[in-house]
Amino acid sequence: MATSEANATRIMLAVNESTIRGYPHASISSRGAFDWTLQKIVRSNASDFKLLFLHVQVPDEDGFDDMDSIYASPEDFKAMKHRDRIRGLHLLEYFVTRCHEIGVACEAWIKKGDPKEVICHEVKRIQPDLLVVGSRGLGPFQRVFVGTVSEFCVKHAECPVVTIKRRPDETPQDPVDD
Amino acid sequence: MATSEANATRIMLAVNESTIRGYPHASISSRGAFDWTLQKIVRSNASDFKLLFLHVQVPDEDGFDDMDSIYASPEDFKAMKHRDRIRGLHLLEYFVTRCHEIGVACEAWIKKGDPKEVICHEVKRIQPDLLVVGSRGLGPFQRVFVGTVSEFCVKHAECPVVTIKRRPDETPQDPVDD
């Protein structure tokens, strides 16, 4: 029995790009969170769910790629912002395409800012039924330096949150990578 | 399409009795977590899921009811333990009956001990796909005195965990009550 989209369970997924492979590749933990959602929650009931993909671009981090660039005019900044946007869209295309293949309704959008703050802000605005965030599953020592978006969201997001840790066999040599 | 039970998504729910109404009544947060699971995850796809209800009885807490009792023989202790068990079973009966009405497969069992420790231990043993725990949604000041099982599980349980906070309109006068 098909569910009207208005009644679907709305699951927000925060997704980011791989720190190893860059755009358009999704991070290992983003893919893990997405696969878990499909396999364990959506299953074969695509019409009962709607997936909402939020990708938050960190302005500072993206800036590193442009360290050797020369900015001579306002157009140069526009071009840079345009490039960032295209990269983000390529990332989201992966998730939207997979949803389309499965037949699950989805929406995807990009925001700029501090991921943990933006995710919680978007949860407040969108009010999903569930927020799924991937996590690298770092130990306490590693966390001191990198911070974890998932822990912040568990505490502050105004909706139920589930954190999907990376599988040990998917952890790269440097666990801070993703 | 019916799913064989072996392939179902196994969701563990930690449930406890109401602090206001006692056995056989489920706490507000347990019922909230159960209702959320049915409405947002299971939906009309009962055959895709299996619910696993764990009720942890706290030996010390139960002892309060028996403060005025006189224990004169080993049989008195046996009788007390038997009474506790019956109470716990009445609680689980509520959840199992509702699952039966909906047609979702379930299992329910009772353990004794510190709820947070026992829940994490049972997660390790049972390996569910998801653990759902209700939460009173207490503020930091209140938490100092009562501790929260959900926070501990989010940190330590070896499976994805989702915490379902009580709705504000369901919060009793004393928010520590449940």
Short mmCIF file of C-alpha atoms in Angstrom, two decimals:
data_model
loop_
_atom_site.label_atom_id
_atom_site.label_comp_id
_atom_site.label_asym_id
_atom_site.label_seq_id
_atom_site.Cartn_x
_atom_site.Cartn_y
_atom_site.Cartn_z
CA MET A 1 0.00 0.00 0.00
CA ALA A 2 1.55 3.27 -1.09
CA THR A 3 1.76 6.02 1.49
CA SER A 4 1.09 9.58 0.46
CA GLU A 5 4.33 11.52 0.78
CA ALA A 6 2.80 13.76 3.44
CA ASN A 7 2.48 10.78 5.78
CA ALA A 8 5.90 9.30 5.11
CA THR A 9 8.46 9.01 7.89
CA ARG A 10 10.95 11.79 7.15
CA ILE A 11 14.53 10.80 7.83
CA MET A 12 17.21 13.46 7.61
CA LEU A 13 20.73 12.30 6.78
CA ALA A 14 23.73 14.58 7.24
CA VAL A 15 26.25 13.68 4.55
CA ASN A 16 29.75 14.92 3.78
CA GLU A 17 32.54 14.27 1.33
CA SER A 18 35.41 11.86 1.85
CA THR A 19 38.49 13.39 3.49
CA ILE A 20 40.63 10.93 1.52
CA ARG A 21 39.10 11.05 -1.93
CA GLY A 22 37.41 14.48 -1.83
CA TYR A 23 34.38 15.44 -3.88
CA PRO A 24 32.31 13.90 -5.39
CA HIS A 25 32.99 10.90 -3.12
CA ALA A 26 30.89 10.50 0.00
CA SER A 27 32.69 9.84 3.27
CA ILE A 28 32.80 6.26 4.50
CA SER A 29 30.60 7.15 7.48
CA SER A 30 28.02 8.99 5.32
CA ARG A 31 27.69 5.97 3.06
CA GLY A 32 27.48 3.70 6.09
CA ALA A 33 24.69 5.77 7.60
CA PHE A 34 22.82 5.78 4.28
CA ASP A 35 23.20 2.03 3.73
CA TRP A 36 22.09 1.31 7.30
CA THR A 37 18.99 3.46 6.82
CA LEU A 38 18.06 1.64 3.63
CA GLN A 39 18.79 -1.86 4.87
CA LYS A 40 17.43 -1.65 8.40
CA ILE A 41 14.71 0.99 8.31
CA VAL A 42 13.42 1.59 4.77
CA ARG A 43 13.88 -2.04 3.67
CA SER A 44 11.45 -2.78 0.81
CA ASN A 45 8.93 -0.15 1.96
CA ALA A 46 10.27 2.75 -0.10
CA SER A 47 6.90 4.50 -0.28
CA ASP A 48 6.71 4.80 3.52
CA PHE A 49 9.81 6.95 3.82
CA LYS A 50 11.27 10.18 2.57
CA LEU A 51 14.99 10.86 2.88
CA LEU A 52 16.27 14.39 3.38
CA PHE A 53 19.97 14.84 2.60
CA LEU A 54 21.72 17.80 4.12
CA HIS A 55 25.29 18.55 3.10
CA VAL A 56 27.04 21.24 5.08
CA GLN A 57 30.10 22.79 3.44
CA VAL A 58 32.72 24.18 5.78
CA PRO A 59 33.93 27.49 4.29
CA ASP A 60 37.37 27.34 5.97
CA GLU A 61 38.12 23.78 4.95
CA ASP A 62 37.17 24.42 1.34
CA GLY A 63 39.49 27.42 1.40
CA PHE A 64 42.54 25.17 1.76
CA ASP A 65 42.13 23.99 -1.82
CA ASP A 66 42.37 27.57 -2.93
CA MET A 67 45.52 28.47 -0.99
CA ASP A 68 47.55 29.07 -4.15
CA SER A 69 44.77 30.83 -5.98
CA ILE A 70 44.95 34.55 -6.66
CA TYR A 71 41.84 36.60 -6.08
CA ALA A 72 41.95 39.72 -8.22
CA SER A 73 38.33 40.62 -8.59
CA PRO A 74 34.88 39.94 -7.16
CA GLU A 75 34.38 37.53 -10.06
CA ASP A 76 37.18 35.32 -8.71
CA PHE A 77 35.24 34.84 -5.47
CA LYS A 78 32.07 34.16 -7.40
CA ALA A 79 33.92 31.53 -9.43
CA MET A 80 35.22 29.91 -6.25
CA LYS A 81 31.77 29.82 -4.68
CA HIS A 82 30.39 28.39 -7.89
CA ARG A 83 33.05 25.62 -7.86
CA ASP A 84 32.22 24.73 -4.24
CA ARG A 85 28.57 24.53 -5.11
CA ILE A 86 29.20 22.22 -8.07
CA ARG A 87 31.32 19.92 -5.89
CA GLY A 88 28.59 19.74 -3.26
CA LEU A 89 25.99 18.99 -5.90
CA HIS A 90 28.08 16.11 -7.24
CA LEU A 91 28.16 14.63 -3.76
CA LEU A 92 24.40 14.91 -3.36
CA GLU A 93 23.87 13.44 -6.83
CA TYR A 94 25.22 10.11 -5.54
CA PHE A 95 22.58 9.88 -2.82
CA VAL A 96 19.70 11.21 -4.91
CA THR A 97 20.52 8.80 -7.75
CA ARG A 98 20.55 5.82 -5.41
CA CYS A 99 17.21 6.89 -3.92
CA HIS A 100 15.78 7.24 -7.40
CA GLU A 101 16.90 3.70 -8.29
CA ILE A 102 15.23 2.32 -5.17
CA GLY A 103 12.13 4.45 -5.57
CA VAL A 104 12.33 6.27 -2.25
CA ALA A 105 11.34 9.94 -2.27
CA CYS A 106 14.10 12.35 -1.33
CA GLU A 107 15.25 15.94 -1.18
CA ALA A 108 18.80 17.21 -0.93
CA TRP A 109 20.30 20.60 -0.24
CA ILE A 110 23.53 22.35 0.65
CA LYS A 111 24.26 24.80 3.45
CA LYS A 112 27.45 26.52 4.51
CA GLY A 113 28.72 26.81 8.05
CA ASP A 114 29.72 24.79 11.07
CA PRO A 115 28.20 21.35 10.37
CA LYS A 116 27.00 20.64 13.92
CA GLU A 117 25.33 24.05 14.27
CA VAL A 118 23.81 23.99 10.80
CA ILE A 119 22.49 20.42 11.19
CA CYS A 120 20.73 21.30 14.47
CA HIS A 121 19.36 24.49 12.90
CA GLU A 122 18.01 22.59 9.92
CA VAL A 123 16.45 19.96 12.19
CA LYS A 124 14.60 22.76 13.95
CA ARG A 125 13.43 24.18 10.63
CA ILE A 126 12.55 20.89 8.88
CA GLN A 127 11.42 18.84 11.91
CA PRO A 128 12.28 15.38 10.59
CA ASP A 129 11.12 12.26 12.42
CA LEU A 130 14.67 10.98 12.73
CA LEU A 131 18.16 12.32 12.10
CA VAL A 132 20.80 9.78 11.02
CA VAL A 133 24.44 10.80 11.30
CA GLY A 134 27.48 8.73 10.50
CA SER A 135 30.35 8.66 12.95
CA ARG A 136 33.99 7.68 12.63
CA GLY A 137 33.73 6.05 16.05
CA LEU A 138 36.86 7.77 17.31
CA GLY A 139 38.29 7.14 20.76
CA PRO A 140 38.35 9.87 23.43
CA PHE A 141 41.94 10.89 22.63
CA GLN A 142 41.28 11.39 18.91
CA ARG A 143 38.06 13.25 19.65
CA VAL A 144 39.86 16.01 21.51
CA PHE A 145 41.39 17.23 18.27
CA VAL A 146 38.69 16.67 15.72
CA GLY A 147 35.43 17.16 17.62
CA THR A 148 32.47 15.06 16.71
CA VAL A 149 29.39 16.31 14.96
CA SER A 150 27.39 13.27 15.98
CA GLU A 151 27.84 13.79 19.73
CA PHE A 152 26.75 17.40 19.43
CA CYS A 153 23.66 16.43 17.43
CA VAL A 154 22.69 13.68 19.89
CA LYS A 155 22.70 16.32 22.64
CA HIS A 156 21.23 19.30 20.85
CA ALA A 157 19.11 18.26 17.84
CA GLU A 158 15.39 18.63 18.50
CA CYS A 159 14.45 15.23 17.10
CA PRO A 160 15.47 11.61 17.71
CA VAL A 161 19.02 11.00 16.52
CA VAL A 162 20.75 7.77 15.64
CA THR A 163 24.50 7.59 15.19
CA ILE A 164 25.86 4.94 12.85
CA LYS A 165 29.47 4.08 13.60
CA ARG A 166 31.79 2.97 10.84
CA ARG A 167 32.39 -0.75 10.64
CA PRO A 168 35.88 -1.65 11.91
CA ASP A 169 36.78 -3.22 8.54
CA GLU A 170 35.99 0.08 6.83
CA THR A 171 38.21 2.23 9.06
CA PRO A 172 41.11 3.71 7.09
CA GLN A 173 44.72 3.55 8.30
CA ASP A 174 44.33 6.96 9.95
CA PRO A 175 40.97 6.75 11.75
CA VAL A 176 40.54 10.52 11.51
CA ASP A 177 40.22 10.04 7.75
CA ASP A 178 36.80 9.21 6.44
CA MET B 1 5.88 -9.43 0.79
CA ALA B 2 6.36 -11.19 4.10
CA THR B 3 9.89 -11.25 5.44
CA SER B 4 11.16 -14.38 7.11
CA GLU B 5 11.75 -13.60 10.75
CA ALA B 6 15.46 -14.28 10.38
CA ASN B 7 15.77 -11.30 8.02
CA ALA B 8 13.66 -8.90 10.06
CA THR B 9 15.17 -5.73 11.49
CA ARG B 10 15.55 -6.49 15.19
CA ILE B 11 14.75 -3.53 17.40
CA MET B 12 15.43 -3.80 21.12
CA LEU B 13 13.33 -1.64 23.43
CA ALA B 14 14.28 -1.13 27.05
CA VAL B 15 11.07 -0.72 29.03
CA ASN B 16 10.34 0.00 32.67
CA GLU B 17 7.38 0.54 34.96
CA SER B 18 5.85 3.89 35.80
CA THR B 19 7.30 5.60 38.88
CA ILE B 20 3.88 7.14 39.51
CA ARG B 21 1.54 4.26 38.93
CA GLY B 22 3.86 1.30 39.51
CA TYR B 23 3.40 -2.13 37.98
CA PRO B 24 1.81 -3.19 35.65
CA HIS B 25 1.85 0.31 34.12
CA ALA B 26 4.63 1.18 31.69
CA SER B 27 6.48 4.45 32.24
CA ILE B 28 5.47 7.40 30.06
CA SER B 29 8.85 7.34 28.32
CA SER B 30 8.70 3.57 27.65
CA ARG B 31 5.29 3.93 26.02
CA GLY B 32 6.54 6.94 24.06
CA ALA B 33 9.53 5.00 22.74
CA PHE B 34 7.28 2.07 21.81
CA ASP B 35 4.68 4.27 20.06
CA TRP B 36 7.41 6.12 18.16
CA THR B 37 8.90 2.82 16.98
CA LEU B 38 5.53 1.61 15.72
CA GLN B 39 4.45 4.87 14.09
CA LYS B 40 7.71 6.01 12.55
CA ILE B 41 9.69 2.85 11.88
CA VAL B 42 7.48 -0.26 11.77
CA ARG B 43 4.48 1.59 10.25
CA SER B 44 2.33 -0.92 8.35
CA ASN B 45 5.26 -3.25 7.63
CA ALA B 46 4.92 -5.46 10.70
CA SER B 47 6.47 -8.49 9.01
CA ASP B 48 9.73 -6.61 8.40
CA PHE B 49 10.46 -6.06 12.07
CA LYS B 50 10.91 -7.93 15.29
CA LEU B 51 10.70 -6.12 18.62
CA LEU B 52 12.74 -7.30 21.58
CA PHE B 53 11.54 -6.00 24.95
CA LEU B 54 14.00 -5.97 27.80
CA HIS B 55 12.78 -5.03 31.25
CA VAL B 56 15.47 -4.58 33.88
CA GLN B 57 14.32 -4.79 37.48
CA VAL B 58 16.37 -2.84 39.99
CA PRO B 59 16.74 -5.03 43.10
CA ASP B 60 17.22 -2.08 45.49
CA GLU B 61 14.25 -0.11 44.24
CA ASP B 62 11.93 -3.06 44.47
CA GLY B 63 13.15 -3.54 48.05
CA PHE B 64 11.48 -0.30 49.13
CA ASP B 65 8.05 -1.85 48.71
CA ASP B 66 9.08 -4.54 51.11
CA MET B 67 10.43 -2.28 53.86
CA ASP B 68 7.75 -3.34 56.32
CA SER B 69 7.87 -6.97 55.38
CA ILE B 70 9.32 -9.53 57.75
CA TYR B 71 11.59 -12.16 56.32
CA ALA B 72 11.57 -15.18 58.56
CA SER B 73 12.59 -17.95 56.24
CA PRO B 74 14.15 -18.63 52.85
CA GLU B 75 10.61 -19.09 51.56
CA ASP B 76 9.83 -15.43 52.31
CA PHE B 77 12.60 -14.38 49.95
CA LYS B 78 11.38 -16.82 47.35
CA ALA B 79 7.89 -15.35 47.66
CA MET B 80 9.28 -11.83 47.26
CA LYS B 81 11.23 -12.77 44.16
CA HIS B 82 8.19 -14.51 42.79
CA ARG B 83 6.11 -11.34 43.34
CA ASP B 84 8.70 -9.18 41.55
CA ARG B 85 8.71 -11.55 38.65
CA ILE B 86 4.92 -11.49 38.34
CA ARG B 87 4.94 -7.68 38.35
CA GLY B 88 7.56 -7.56 35.63
CA LEU B 89 5.62 -10.05 33.56
CA HIS B 90 2.49 -7.92 33.82
CA LEU B 91 4.46 -4.99 32.46
CA LEU B 92 5.78 -7.00 29.52
CA GLU B 93 2.31 -8.36 28.85
CA TYR B 94 1.20 -4.86 27.82
CA PHE B 95 3.88 -4.62 25.12
CA VAL B 96 3.57 -8.21 23.90
CA THR B 97 -0.23 -7.92 23.67
CA ARG B 98 0.00 -4.75 21.58
CA CYS B 99 2.55 -6.38 19.26
CA HIS B 100 0.27 -9.37 18.89
CA GLU B 101 -2.65 -7.11 17.93
CA ILE B 102 -0.52 -5.38 15.28
CA GLY B 103 1.02 -8.61 14.06
CA VAL B 104 4.64 -7.73 14.72
CA ALA B 105 6.86 -10.51 16.01
CA CYS B 106 8.33 -9.94 19.45
CA GLU B 107 10.18 -11.40 22.39
CA ALA B 108 10.27 -10.09 25.94
CA TRP B 109 12.34 -10.93 28.96
CA ILE B 110 13.30 -9.72 32.42
CA LYS B 111 16.75 -9.21 33.92
CA LYS B 112 17.82 -7.91 37.31
CA GLY B 113 20.53 -5.37 37.92
CA ASP B 114 21.64 -1.86 37.07
CA PRO B 115 19.53 -0.99 34.00
CA LYS B 116 22.27 0.80 32.05
CA GLU B 117 24.79 -1.99 32.60
CA VAL B 118 22.30 -4.77 31.90
CA ILE B 119 20.96 -3.11 28.74
CA CYS B 120 24.46 -2.74 27.29
CA HIS B 121 25.27 -6.32 28.27
CA GLU B 122 22.12 -7.61 26.58
CA VAL B 123 22.86 -5.57 23.45
CA LYS B 124 26.24 -7.31 23.29
CA ARG B 125 24.59 -10.71 23.71
CA ILE B 126 21.57 -10.19 21.39
CA GLN B 127 23.14 -7.82 18.82
CA PRO B 128 19.99 -5.98 17.77
CA ASP B 129 20.01 -3.68 14.73
CA LEU B 130 18.78 -0.77 16.82
CA LEU B 131 18.21 -0.02 20.50
CA VAL B 132 15.35 2.35 21.34
CA VAL B 133 15.32 3.91 24.80
CA GLY B 134 12.85 6.37 26.22
CA SER B 135 14.14 9.39 28.07
CA ARG B 136 12.53 11.83 30.48
CA GLY B 137 14.44 14.62 28.77
CA LEU B 138 15.71 16.01 32.07
CA GLY B 139 17.82 19.14 32.28
CA PRO B 140 21.45 19.04 33.47
CA PHE B 141 20.55 19.94 37.06
CA GLN B 142 17.99 17.16 37.43
CA ARG B 143 20.31 14.67 35.77
CA VAL B 144 22.93 15.06 38.50
CA PHE B 145 20.65 13.31 40.96
CA VAL B 146 18.91 10.70 38.91
CA GLY B 147 21.44 9.70 36.23
CA THR B 148 20.21 8.82 32.80
CA VAL B 149 20.18 5.36 31.35
CA SER B 150 19.79 6.69 27.81
CA GLU B 151 22.98 8.76 27.85
CA PHE B 152 24.97 5.78 29.08
CA CYS B 153 23.51 3.53 26.37
CA VAL B 154 24.22 6.07 23.61
CA LYS B 155 27.87 6.04 24.69
CA HIS B 156 28.39 2.39 25.50
CA ALA B 157 25.89 0.14 23.71
CA GLU B 158 27.44 -1.75 20.81
CA CYS B 159 24.67 -0.99 18.35
CA PRO B 160 22.93 2.12 16.99
CA VAL B 161 20.85 3.76 19.70
CA VAL B 162 17.98 6.19 19.40
CA THR B 163 16.67 8.11 22.38
CA ILE B 164 13.02 9.15 22.35
CA LYS B 165 12.34 12.08 24.64
CA ARG B 166 8.97 12.47 26.33
CA ARG B 167 6.65 14.95 24.71
CA PRO B 168 6.40 18.15 26.80
CA ASP B 169 2.62 17.68 27.19
CA GLU B 170 3.24 14.25 28.73
CA THR B 171 5.71 15.42 31.35
CA PRO B 172 4.29 14.99 34.86
CA GLN B 173 4.39 17.75 37.47
CA ASP B 174 7.65 16.40 38.85
CA PRO B 175 9.73 15.71 35.72
CA VAL B 176 11.72 13.05 37.56
CA ASP B 177 8.51 11.02 37.66
CA ASP B 178 7.76 8.89 34.65
#
